[in-house]
Amino acid sequence: DTEVTQTPKHLVMGMTNKKSLKCEQHMGHRAMYWYKQKAKKPPELMFVYSYEKLSINESVPSRFSPECPNSSLLNLHLHALQPEDSALYLCASSQEPSTDEQFFGPGTRLTVL
Amino acid sequence: AQRVTQPEKLLSVFKGAPVELKCNYSYSGSPELFWYVQYSRQRLQLLLRHISRESIKGFTADLNKGETSFHLKKPFAQEEDSAMYYCALLGGNFNKFYFGSGTKLNVKP
């Protein structure tokens, strides 16, 4: 399996809801990433996990909470989001932390009402 | 500070015409540079990276350290090349990816 998969593809949630985004890769990559991409803008890095430990948090609000249960899985827990958080959330992975090309998932299109 | 600049938001060319997507970077060390492409409704994917010096789908890019540029070129554009192209730099304190703002390439028939 040479792909990064993300679920769900689309998510609509209210500002009081709690939801989670999931990302999975089975390429043996030791680094995983969350990006946020607004329409017609480049991806913006949110978090980096290196060997299952959080290594970079780009000053992301606490309403976004990442979790890396194991080396293949990466979650992003969402709580009390704002409408401006609506975006495409991309997961990526790389063989080694930040030293190699990144493989991107298809993204989860999130809409916050 | 690390920065990647793609001066053109939109580039329209006719099929068969040469195309050049510009990318300039600002970085104090030795950067690793990439071109990523995002076709409509598809995931972001690596097109090429400067250290491999490959030609992918007819595209090439040469790192010019003197001009701090990494322009993407193709001699004869095809309609299927229409996509969003991002130049990216890997570097900085934590070896992060820095993406340019992207150039939308539109190849007209």
Short mmCIF file of C-alpha atoms in Angstrom, two decimals:
data_model
loop_
_atom_site.label_atom_id
_atom_site.label_comp_id
_atom_site.label_asym_id
_atom_site.label_seq_id
_atom_site.Cartn_x
_atom_site.Cartn_y
_atom_site.Cartn_z
CA ASP A 1 0.00 0.00 0.00
CA THR A 2 1.68 3.19 -1.17
CA GLU A 3 -0.98 5.72 -0.33
CA VAL A 4 -2.00 7.95 2.50
CA THR A 5 -5.70 7.55 3.21
CA GLN A 6 -7.98 9.97 5.02
CA THR A 7 -11.47 9.64 6.42
CA PRO A 8 -14.00 11.04 6.12
CA LYS A 9 -13.84 12.71 2.71
CA HIS A 10 -16.32 15.36 3.77
CA LEU A 11 -17.42 16.54 7.21
CA VAL A 12 -20.00 19.09 8.22
CA MET A 13 -20.13 20.01 11.88
CA GLY A 14 -21.64 22.60 14.15
CA MET A 15 -19.58 24.81 16.41
CA THR A 16 -20.50 22.75 19.48
CA ASN A 17 -19.74 19.37 17.96
CA LYS A 18 -16.77 17.10 18.62
CA LYS A 19 -15.43 15.17 15.66
CA SER A 20 -12.22 13.50 14.55
CA LEU A 21 -10.32 13.26 11.30
CA LYS A 22 -8.34 10.12 10.61
CA CYS A 23 -5.23 9.47 8.55
CA GLU A 24 -3.51 6.19 7.83
CA GLN A 25 -0.38 5.07 5.99
CA HIS A 26 1.24 1.66 5.69
CA MET A 27 4.47 2.68 4.02
CA GLY A 28 6.51 2.48 7.21
CA HIS A 29 6.94 6.23 7.27
CA ARG A 30 8.11 7.62 10.60
CA ALA A 31 6.85 11.16 10.18
CA MET A 32 3.28 12.33 9.72
CA TYR A 33 1.87 15.79 9.21
CA TRP A 34 -1.36 17.77 9.35
CA TYR A 35 -1.86 20.68 6.99
CA LYS A 36 -4.74 23.10 6.53
CA GLN A 37 -5.51 24.34 3.03
CA LYS A 38 -7.95 27.14 2.30
CA ALA A 39 -9.36 27.58 -1.18
CA LYS A 40 -6.78 28.71 -3.75
CA LYS A 41 -4.08 28.87 -1.07
CA PRO A 42 -1.06 26.65 -0.39
CA PRO A 43 -1.09 24.11 2.43
CA GLU A 44 -0.22 25.51 5.85
CA LEU A 45 1.59 23.23 8.26
CA MET A 46 -0.24 22.58 11.53
CA PHE A 47 1.50 19.67 13.27
CA VAL A 48 4.38 17.28 12.74
CA TYR A 49 4.73 13.91 14.41
CA SER A 50 8.15 12.34 14.40
CA TYR A 51 8.42 8.74 15.56
CA GLU A 52 4.96 9.05 17.11
CA LYS A 53 5.91 12.11 19.14
CA LEU A 54 4.66 15.63 18.49
CA SER A 55 7.66 17.60 17.27
CA ILE A 56 6.12 20.71 15.75
CA ASN A 57 2.97 22.60 16.67
CA GLU A 58 2.64 25.70 14.51
CA SER A 59 0.80 27.68 17.18
CA VAL A 60 -2.44 25.96 16.32
CA PRO A 61 -5.45 26.80 18.54
CA SER A 62 -6.24 24.21 21.18
CA ARG A 63 -9.58 23.43 19.55
CA PHE A 64 -7.45 21.27 17.25
CA SER A 65 -5.90 18.33 19.10
CA PRO A 66 -3.66 15.86 17.27
CA GLU A 67 -3.05 12.31 18.32
CA CYS A 68 -0.73 9.61 17.00
CA PRO A 69 -1.88 6.25 18.42
CA ASN A 70 0.79 4.33 16.49
CA SER A 71 3.21 4.73 13.63
CA SER A 72 0.53 4.18 10.98
CA LEU A 73 -2.27 6.34 12.34
CA LEU A 74 -2.75 10.03 12.88
CA ASN A 75 -5.89 11.65 14.21
CA LEU A 76 -7.01 15.24 14.48
CA HIS A 77 -9.64 15.83 17.14
CA LEU A 78 -11.89 18.82 16.62
CA HIS A 79 -13.90 20.62 19.26
CA ALA A 80 -15.68 23.98 19.37
CA LEU A 81 -14.52 24.98 15.92
CA GLN A 82 -15.30 28.27 14.24
CA PRO A 83 -16.68 28.82 10.73
CA GLU A 84 -13.28 30.18 9.66
CA ASP A 85 -11.83 26.73 10.37
CA SER A 86 -13.66 25.43 7.31
CA ALA A 87 -10.97 24.18 4.93
CA LEU A 88 -9.40 21.11 3.37
CA TYR A 89 -7.35 19.25 5.96
CA LEU A 90 -4.47 17.33 4.48
CA CYS A 91 -2.46 14.57 6.06
CA ALA A 92 0.99 13.72 4.76
CA SER A 93 3.77 11.32 5.64
CA SER A 94 7.46 10.97 4.89
CA GLN A 95 10.03 8.24 5.34
CA GLU A 96 11.99 10.27 7.84
CA PRO A 97 11.01 13.42 9.70
CA SER A 98 11.19 16.43 7.44
CA THR A 99 14.13 15.21 5.38
CA ASP A 100 12.33 13.63 2.52
CA GLU A 101 9.48 14.14 0.11
CA GLN A 102 6.05 14.09 1.64
CA PHE A 103 3.20 11.93 0.41
CA PHE A 104 -0.18 13.58 0.74
CA GLY A 105 -3.60 12.15 1.39
CA PRO A 106 -6.68 13.31 -0.54
CA GLY A 107 -7.82 15.47 2.35
CA THR A 108 -10.97 15.92 4.38
CA ARG A 109 -13.20 18.80 3.32
CA LEU A 110 -14.45 20.31 6.58
CA THR A 111 -17.34 22.72 6.81
CA VAL A 112 -18.13 24.34 10.15
CA LEU A 113 -21.61 25.82 10.40
CA ALA B 1 13.82 33.83 6.82
CA GLN B 2 12.73 31.14 4.44
CA ARG B 3 10.43 32.23 1.65
CA VAL B 4 9.18 30.84 -1.64
CA THR B 5 7.75 33.19 -4.24
CA GLN B 6 5.66 32.23 -7.22
CA PRO B 7 4.92 35.52 -8.93
CA GLU B 8 2.19 34.28 -11.28
CA LYS B 9 -1.19 33.27 -9.86
CA LEU B 10 -2.42 32.18 -13.27
CA LEU B 11 -0.60 31.19 -16.43
CA SER B 12 -2.52 30.47 -19.61
CA VAL B 13 -0.84 28.97 -22.66
CA PHE B 14 -1.99 27.18 -25.79
CA LYS B 15 -1.41 23.48 -26.29
CA GLY B 16 2.01 22.88 -27.79
CA ALA B 17 3.45 26.14 -26.51
CA PRO B 18 6.41 26.23 -24.12
CA VAL B 19 5.62 26.89 -20.51
CA GLU B 20 7.71 28.20 -17.64
CA LEU B 21 6.39 28.48 -14.10
CA LYS B 22 8.57 30.75 -12.01
CA CYS B 23 9.78 30.06 -8.51
CA ASN B 24 12.23 32.12 -6.50
CA TYR B 25 13.36 31.33 -3.01
CA SER B 26 15.06 32.97 -0.09
CA TYR B 27 17.16 30.72 2.13
CA SER B 28 20.52 31.11 3.80
CA GLY B 29 21.62 27.48 3.61
CA SER B 30 21.52 24.80 0.93
CA PRO B 31 17.85 24.30 0.15
CA GLU B 32 16.08 21.26 -1.12
CA LEU B 33 13.48 22.32 -3.65
CA PHE B 34 10.44 20.53 -4.96
CA TRP B 35 7.58 21.03 -7.36
CA TYR B 36 4.22 19.63 -6.30
CA VAL B 37 1.18 19.45 -8.57
CA GLN B 38 -2.49 19.31 -7.69
CA TYR B 39 -4.80 18.25 -10.52
CA SER B 40 -8.48 19.01 -10.22
CA ARG B 41 -10.07 16.85 -7.52
CA GLN B 42 -6.85 14.92 -6.95
CA ARG B 43 -4.36 14.87 -4.14
CA LEU B 44 -1.25 16.96 -3.98
CA GLN B 45 1.57 14.93 -5.48
CA LEU B 46 5.27 15.33 -6.02
CA LEU B 47 6.22 16.26 -9.56
CA LEU B 48 9.97 16.51 -9.18
CA ARG B 49 12.75 17.51 -6.81
CA HIS B 50 15.98 19.22 -7.66
CA ILE B 51 18.34 16.59 -6.27
CA SER B 52 16.97 13.88 -8.55
CA ARG B 53 17.43 15.98 -11.69
CA GLU B 54 14.76 13.94 -13.45
CA SER B 55 12.31 14.87 -16.15
CA ILE B 56 8.77 13.94 -15.16
CA LYS B 57 5.90 14.21 -17.67
CA GLY B 58 8.23 16.32 -19.81
CA PHE B 59 8.83 18.85 -17.03
CA THR B 60 12.27 19.86 -15.85
CA ALA B 61 13.51 22.28 -13.24
CA ASP B 62 17.03 23.47 -12.63
CA LEU B 63 18.21 24.96 -9.39
CA ASN B 64 20.00 28.24 -10.06
CA LYS B 65 21.69 29.25 -6.82
CA GLY B 66 22.98 32.49 -8.27
CA GLU B 67 19.49 33.66 -9.13
CA THR B 68 17.89 31.71 -6.26
CA SER B 69 15.41 30.26 -8.70
CA PHE B 70 13.89 26.86 -9.43
CA HIS B 71 11.70 27.49 -12.47
CA LEU B 72 9.60 24.66 -13.89
CA LYS B 73 9.72 24.24 -17.66
CA LYS B 74 8.13 22.17 -20.35
CA PRO B 75 8.80 22.67 -24.07
CA PHE B 76 5.35 21.64 -25.32
CA ALA B 77 2.40 22.03 -22.97
CA GLN B 78 -0.46 19.52 -23.05
CA GLU B 79 -4.05 20.06 -21.96
CA GLU B 80 -3.63 17.46 -19.23
CA ASP B 81 -0.94 19.65 -17.67
CA SER B 82 -3.65 22.04 -16.50
CA ALA B 83 -3.38 22.04 -12.71
CA MET B 84 -2.19 24.00 -9.70
CA TYR B 85 1.58 23.91 -9.26
CA TYR B 86 3.32 24.61 -5.97
CA CYS B 87 7.00 25.22 -5.51
CA ALA B 88 8.23 24.10 -2.08
CA LEU B 89 11.41 24.48 -0.09
CA LEU B 90 12.55 22.07 2.59
CA GLY B 91 14.65 23.80 5.14
CA GLY B 92 14.73 25.96 8.23
CA ASN B 93 15.34 25.07 11.85
CA PHE B 94 13.06 22.06 11.79
CA ASN B 95 13.46 21.16 8.14
CA LYS B 96 9.89 22.13 7.35
CA PHE B 97 8.20 22.48 4.00
CA TYR B 98 7.56 26.04 2.87
CA PHE B 99 5.11 26.25 0.00
CA GLY B 100 4.82 29.04 -2.51
CA SER B 101 1.41 30.54 -3.15
CA GLY B 102 0.93 28.39 -6.24
CA THR B 103 0.48 28.99 -9.96
CA LYS B 104 -2.59 27.76 -11.77
CA LEU B 105 -1.61 26.55 -15.22
CA ASN B 106 -4.33 26.55 -17.83
CA VAL B 107 -3.47 24.91 -21.14
CA LYS B 108 -5.95 25.87 -23.82
CA PRO B 109 -6.75 23.64 -26.82
#
